[in-house]
XYZ file of C-alpha atoms in Angstrom:
387
model
C 2.156 -15.181 -16.923
C 1.763 -18.083 -13.868
C 1.414 -15.282 -10.642
C 1.390 -16.949 -6.599
C -0.306 -15.148 -4.530
C 0.326 -15.167 -0.905
C -0.456 -12.791 1.798
C -0.313 -12.503 6.024
C 2.636 -14.438 6.875
C 2.630 -12.676 9.955
C 5.898 -14.585 10.821
C 7.391 -14.324 13.987
C 2.720 -14.661 15.190
C 2.194 -17.664 18.067
C -1.216 -19.393 18.385
C -2.289 -19.174 22.020
C 1.073 -20.684 23.220
C 2.170 -22.568 20.410
C 5.596 -20.624 18.787
C 4.978 -21.037 15.258
C 8.073 -20.657 14.068
C 8.541 -24.636 12.505
C 5.181 -23.963 10.636
C 5.946 -20.805 9.095
C 9.236 -22.214 7.718
C 7.195 -25.616 6.658
C 5.645 -22.774 4.878
C 7.846 -21.424 2.926
C 9.826 -24.507 2.393
C 6.341 -25.874 0.780
C 5.960 -21.960 -1.214
C 9.499 -22.263 -2.825
C 8.358 -26.228 -3.762
C 4.314 -25.238 -4.990
C 6.912 -22.240 -6.927
C 9.411 -24.684 -8.707
C 6.746 -27.223 -9.667
C 3.714 -25.410 -10.584
C 6.310 -23.163 -13.090
C 5.231 -19.219 -10.877
C 7.047 -17.127 -13.418
C 6.017 -14.368 -10.395
C 5.119 -14.744 -6.735
C 3.546 -11.838 -4.797
C 3.163 -11.702 -1.485
C -0.454 -8.549 -0.082
C 1.700 -7.516 3.281
C 1.368 -8.731 7.317
C 5.535 -10.605 6.612
C 6.045 -9.594 10.058
C 2.819 -9.800 12.894
C 4.829 -6.562 14.252
C 6.512 -3.130 13.356
C 9.447 -4.980 15.937
C 10.093 -8.692 14.942
C 12.343 -11.326 17.529
C 15.405 -11.969 15.571
C 13.722 -15.417 14.896
C 11.432 -13.940 11.729
C 13.731 -11.840 10.227
C 16.029 -14.534 9.853
C 13.445 -17.053 8.477
C 12.221 -13.345 6.248
C 16.473 -13.354 5.454
C 15.609 -17.865 4.440
C 13.188 -17.008 2.179
C 14.301 -14.206 -0.153
C 17.759 -16.034 -0.607
C 15.554 -19.074 -2.080
C 13.513 -17.231 -3.952
C 16.210 -15.255 -5.454
C 17.611 -18.194 -5.773
C 15.195 -19.399 -8.077
C 15.149 -16.499 -10.133
C 11.765 -15.811 -9.392
C 11.133 -12.540 -9.080
C 8.657 -11.646 -5.843
C 6.396 -8.532 -5.279
C 5.570 -7.672 -1.593
C 4.206 -4.961 0.410
C 4.138 -3.615 3.774
C 0.775 -4.288 5.756
C -1.253 -2.440 8.985
C 0.966 -4.814 11.134
C 4.639 -4.493 9.586
C 6.744 -0.890 10.015
C 7.043 0.542 6.411
C 9.902 1.778 7.391
C 12.130 -1.036 8.800
C 10.343 -3.682 6.065
C 12.041 -1.472 3.387
C 15.255 -0.940 4.310
C 17.656 -2.065 1.870
C 15.557 -2.188 -0.727
C 17.247 -0.908 -3.172
C 20.147 -3.567 -2.861
C 16.966 -6.154 -2.608
C 15.396 -5.401 -5.782
C 18.856 -6.076 -7.850
C 17.997 -9.699 -6.788
C 14.650 -9.551 -8.709
C 12.825 -9.017 -4.906
C 11.034 -5.898 -5.002
C 9.698 -4.324 -1.924
C 7.527 -2.163 -1.829
C 6.167 0.092 1.930
C 6.647 4.028 0.356
C 3.374 4.689 -0.138
C 4.313 8.540 -2.959
C 5.790 5.420 -5.401
C 2.954 3.293 -5.413
C 2.701 4.464 -9.216
C 6.007 3.190 -10.111
C 5.683 -0.713 -10.475
C 7.274 -3.461 -11.326
C 7.653 -4.426 -14.946
C 7.953 -7.948 -15.733
C 7.269 -9.277 -20.000
C 6.235 -12.725 -20.910
C 5.092 -13.986 -24.605
C 2.936 -11.192 -24.750
C 4.339 -8.511 -23.612
C 4.454 -5.851 -20.293
C 2.853 -6.767 -16.459
C 3.004 -3.357 -14.174
C 2.288 -4.926 -11.052
C 1.694 -1.726 -8.406
C 3.190 -2.067 -4.972
C 0.142 -0.729 -2.550
C 0.987 -0.324 1.141
C -1.408 -0.604 3.420
C -1.915 3.096 3.455
C -2.966 4.167 6.929
C -5.188 7.286 6.145
C -4.400 9.563 9.304
C -0.529 9.273 7.700
C -1.114 9.750 3.801
C -3.888 11.802 3.521
C -1.951 15.164 2.860
C 0.503 12.964 0.425
C -2.857 11.883 -1.946
C -4.497 15.387 -1.553
C -7.161 14.016 0.094
C -9.668 16.332 2.616
C -11.020 13.617 4.638
C -8.848 11.263 5.836
C -10.786 7.788 5.451
C -9.493 4.236 3.744
C -11.762 5.050 0.775
C -10.471 8.284 -0.434
C -7.020 7.624 -0.109
C -6.908 4.794 -1.720
C -9.065 5.294 -4.483
C -6.442 8.330 -4.582
C -3.523 5.820 -5.088
C -5.627 4.025 -7.611
C -6.221 7.044 -9.636
C -2.484 7.353 -10.069
C -1.948 3.239 -10.636
C -4.552 4.565 -14.044
C -3.491 7.239 -14.989
C -0.119 5.920 -15.076
C -0.936 2.406 -16.765
C -2.440 4.831 -19.086
C 0.787 5.745 -20.241
C 1.898 2.774 -21.162
C 2.064 0.843 -24.021
C -1.690 -0.836 -26.200
C -2.281 -4.067 -24.102
C -0.283 -3.206 -21.247
C -1.623 -5.842 -18.222
C -1.592 -5.006 -14.733
C -1.615 -6.410 -10.880
C -1.734 -4.261 -8.197
C -0.995 -5.566 -4.579
C -2.703 -4.009 -1.809
C -3.185 -4.085 1.912
C -7.521 -3.375 2.822
C -10.208 -3.880 4.002
C -12.528 -4.830 0.401
C -16.825 -4.427 0.953
C -18.579 -8.336 0.414
C -14.205 -9.310 2.758
C -15.701 -11.985 5.201
C -12.911 -11.177 8.216
C -11.526 -13.772 11.613
C -10.704 -12.478 14.857
C -6.874 -12.191 14.098
C -7.033 -9.144 12.378
C -6.324 -6.197 13.519
C -9.048 -4.188 13.589
C -8.195 -1.099 10.836
C -11.962 0.977 11.297
C -11.624 5.327 10.226
C -14.309 6.820 11.426
C -16.015 4.069 12.071
C -16.010 2.979 8.698
C -12.977 -0.099 7.899
C -14.468 -1.412 4.278
C -13.847 -0.459 0.544
C -15.711 -0.791 -2.325
C -14.040 -3.379 -4.344
C -14.625 -1.207 -8.195
C -11.772 1.316 -6.081
C -9.359 -1.840 -8.460
C -11.509 -1.097 -11.554
C -9.204 -1.229 -14.518
C -6.541 -3.744 -13.456
C -6.520 -7.145 -14.397
C -6.444 -9.051 -11.323
C -5.821 -7.137 -7.560
C -4.482 -9.587 -4.685
C -5.523 -8.664 -1.759
C -3.973 -9.064 1.853
C -5.126 -8.105 5.272
C -8.141 -9.887 5.710
C -6.848 -14.156 6.805
C -9.725 -16.199 4.667
C -8.933 -17.445 1.575
C -11.755 -15.297 -0.790
C -12.768 -14.407 -3.907
C -14.806 -10.806 -4.014
C -15.141 -10.945 -8.089
C -13.125 -12.816 -10.944
C -10.090 -10.043 -10.526
C -10.383 -8.896 -6.870
C -9.003 -11.969 -4.486
C -7.823 -12.509 -0.886
C -5.013 -15.637 -0.736
C -5.364 -15.169 3.446
C -2.991 -16.381 5.644
C -1.674 -19.527 5.424
C -1.879 -20.641 8.666
C -4.527 -19.784 11.090
C -4.179 -18.069 14.026
C -7.130 -17.933 15.439
C -9.810 -20.197 16.273
C -12.446 -17.823 14.824
C -10.299 -20.108 11.088
C -10.897 -23.562 12.018
C -13.547 -23.853 9.607
C -11.210 -22.315 6.543
C -9.115 -24.301 3.709
C -5.726 -22.773 4.065
C -4.637 -22.025 0.126
C -2.463 -20.063 -2.022
C -3.989 -18.612 -5.477
C -1.767 -20.053 -7.992
C -3.270 -16.429 -11.101
C -2.774 -17.518 -14.830
C -3.077 -13.985 -16.273
C -3.442 -14.750 -20.361
C -2.100 -12.225 -23.081
C -5.503 -10.292 -22.860
C -6.155 -9.506 -18.979
C -7.715 -12.438 -18.425
C -7.632 -14.516 -15.388
C -8.241 -18.157 -14.731
C -6.802 -18.841 -10.728
C -6.646 -22.195 -9.005
C -5.743 -22.866 -5.055
C -2.622 -24.222 -3.700
C -3.562 -25.763 -0.100
C -1.102 -24.730 2.750
C 0.397 -27.312 5.435
C -1.128 -27.352 7.873
C 0.550 -28.403 11.055
C -2.413 -29.216 13.483
C -5.930 -28.865 12.627
C -8.038 -26.146 14.605
C -11.502 -27.554 16.362
C -14.427 -25.799 18.419
C -16.216 -28.131 20.771
C -18.965 -26.588 23.351
C -20.922 -28.304 25.923
C -20.832 -29.478 29.067
C -17.623 -30.453 30.844
C -18.879 -33.903 31.421
C -20.211 -34.120 28.262
C -17.062 -33.517 25.925
C -15.395 -36.142 27.323
C -18.470 -38.833 26.450
C -18.907 -37.862 23.002
C -18.154 -40.681 20.879
C -18.985 -37.729 17.989
C -15.730 -35.443 18.475
C -12.673 -38.565 18.584
C -11.992 -37.530 15.235
C -11.063 -33.946 17.413
C -8.391 -35.812 20.177
C -5.285 -34.667 17.507
C -6.896 -31.605 17.548
C -5.934 -27.790 18.105
C -9.149 -27.259 20.197
C -11.088 -24.484 22.119
C -13.810 -25.724 24.155
C -16.394 -23.685 25.531
C -18.461 -25.267 28.744
C -21.560 -24.357 28.860
C -21.812 -25.870 32.668
C -24.382 -23.913 34.797
C -21.619 -23.897 37.826
C -17.851 -23.971 36.855
C -16.394 -27.235 36.770
C -14.078 -28.062 39.448
C -10.521 -28.504 37.219
C -11.373 -28.605 33.810
C -8.397 -27.961 31.647
C -6.985 -31.343 33.291
C -9.370 -33.200 32.598
C -10.498 -32.450 28.955
C -6.582 -32.275 28.062
C -7.031 -36.314 29.184
C -8.961 -36.668 26.418
C -7.612 -33.048 23.740
C -4.189 -33.146 25.098
C -3.418 -30.034 22.797
C -6.474 -27.795 24.115
C -5.877 -24.487 24.297
C -8.113 -22.188 24.517
C -11.383 -22.979 27.681
C -14.348 -20.416 27.465
C -17.412 -20.009 30.027
C -20.371 -19.876 28.104
C -23.214 -20.727 30.716
C -26.347 -21.811 29.158
C -28.149 -18.893 30.430
C -30.569 -16.086 29.514
C -30.218 -13.072 28.049
C -31.921 -10.955 31.049
C -29.794 -13.034 33.758
C -28.460 -11.101 35.619
C -25.459 -14.116 36.065
C -24.630 -13.452 32.380
C -20.970 -12.637 32.996
C -19.998 -8.621 31.872
C -17.891 -10.151 29.024
C -20.625 -12.192 27.972
C -23.119 -8.491 27.387
C -20.260 -6.754 25.436
C -19.571 -9.845 22.683
C -19.878 -8.366 19.313
C -19.823 -4.639 20.685
C -17.369 -2.542 19.233
C -15.699 0.013 21.477
C -18.098 2.775 19.563
C -20.903 0.461 20.953
C -19.505 0.064 24.343
C -19.012 3.705 25.355
C -22.401 5.335 23.488
C -23.609 2.551 26.291
C -21.957 3.932 29.016
C -22.976 7.293 27.835
C -26.874 5.953 28.209
C -26.178 4.485 31.562
C -24.663 7.241 32.861
C -27.098 10.218 32.157
C -29.719 8.464 30.675
C -30.013 9.391 27.049
C -27.778 7.726 24.626
C -25.361 10.456 22.585
C -26.007 12.577 19.639
C -25.225 13.126 16.036
C -22.135 15.487 17.070
C -21.007 13.238 20.265
C -21.229 10.338 18.230
C -19.077 12.024 16.229
C -16.517 13.263 19.195
C -16.895 9.705 20.272
C -15.469 8.721 17.737
C -12.706 10.671 16.896
C -11.260 10.324 19.665
C -10.580 6.619 19.387
C -9.460 6.521 15.814
C -7.036 9.059 17.448
C -6.141 6.947 20.439
C -5.598 4.055 17.454
C -3.776 6.140 14.888
C -1.776 6.962 18.158
C -0.378 3.597 18.504
C 0.575 2.650 15.092
C 2.739 5.927 15.449
C 3.877 4.997 18.559
C 4.690 1.386 17.828
C 6.384 2.242 13.812
C 8.448 4.865 15.970
C 9.986 2.200 18.213
């Protein structure tokens, strides 16, 4: 059975001030063409279909168009909700849509109720694990501690139990939206850290033939049977070196897996350039970036006059301007933002405690801070879903 694995469409998202809807529509057209040209048997979409819980109308219309085009091909599609989606909104009408061969899996309680497709070699069970927010699903999965590894492990236990009761030789595919250990993050993914931990081990997916992952925006192979497709479009300059693609996966008669990447159309390359303003305007080595979306980091000791307008004369698609003067770390003029770069909210809070009272927080106080950050993040999630 040939699968096309994609994820993290983020319909409705912009790239800095650039509306990406046309690029997202071009990707959908490319996906449909790929399904047709490569004789794909099933499409899997591993979450973050939308960029936010209440997407703009234009994004909903594009999603509707995608569903119609996939249904018209007669190729089954299985998709799950991600941490950016409202599971309840995305799942509205799932029962009716299911009849058209579009299978939306947004209910954590139904994670062991697979979509079963068949080929000449037997059944393939597709298990959809929507994004599992630990604080919201810990009771459903009866885990004592609300953490990603606990809830995802409990969900996979249900999957393996269901699979064990099926006919011998039944192959299996799991769709999951999570941060798996070994994956490389970028700046455009929303933080899902709980209790100071965001990642779960890849071993949690043991026992299935293929784990089609979503959440991280770079295409990655964590193991031959565990892969991220990555986002089809860039959503931050940290993705400048990404090759945007989908996985074309062949699932053999015995569950063996082979995969190749299918490149996605990218509307414009990304470039990160660094130097003084005069260097950037004069350096001939930067000529290939003149048509790219550019993030320019200026290292001038003194902020130059009208830098954006001057940069745009050479790089008309400059979208981001960063000031990072070349100074020693202990220079009193180093900015507050520079001092905080790369530090987590937890680390910043602990630094504040140290600054105020002269000693850092002990283990119990660190737990209190961590619980507070987890509570705020969970509350934000609940508020967004309830809108």
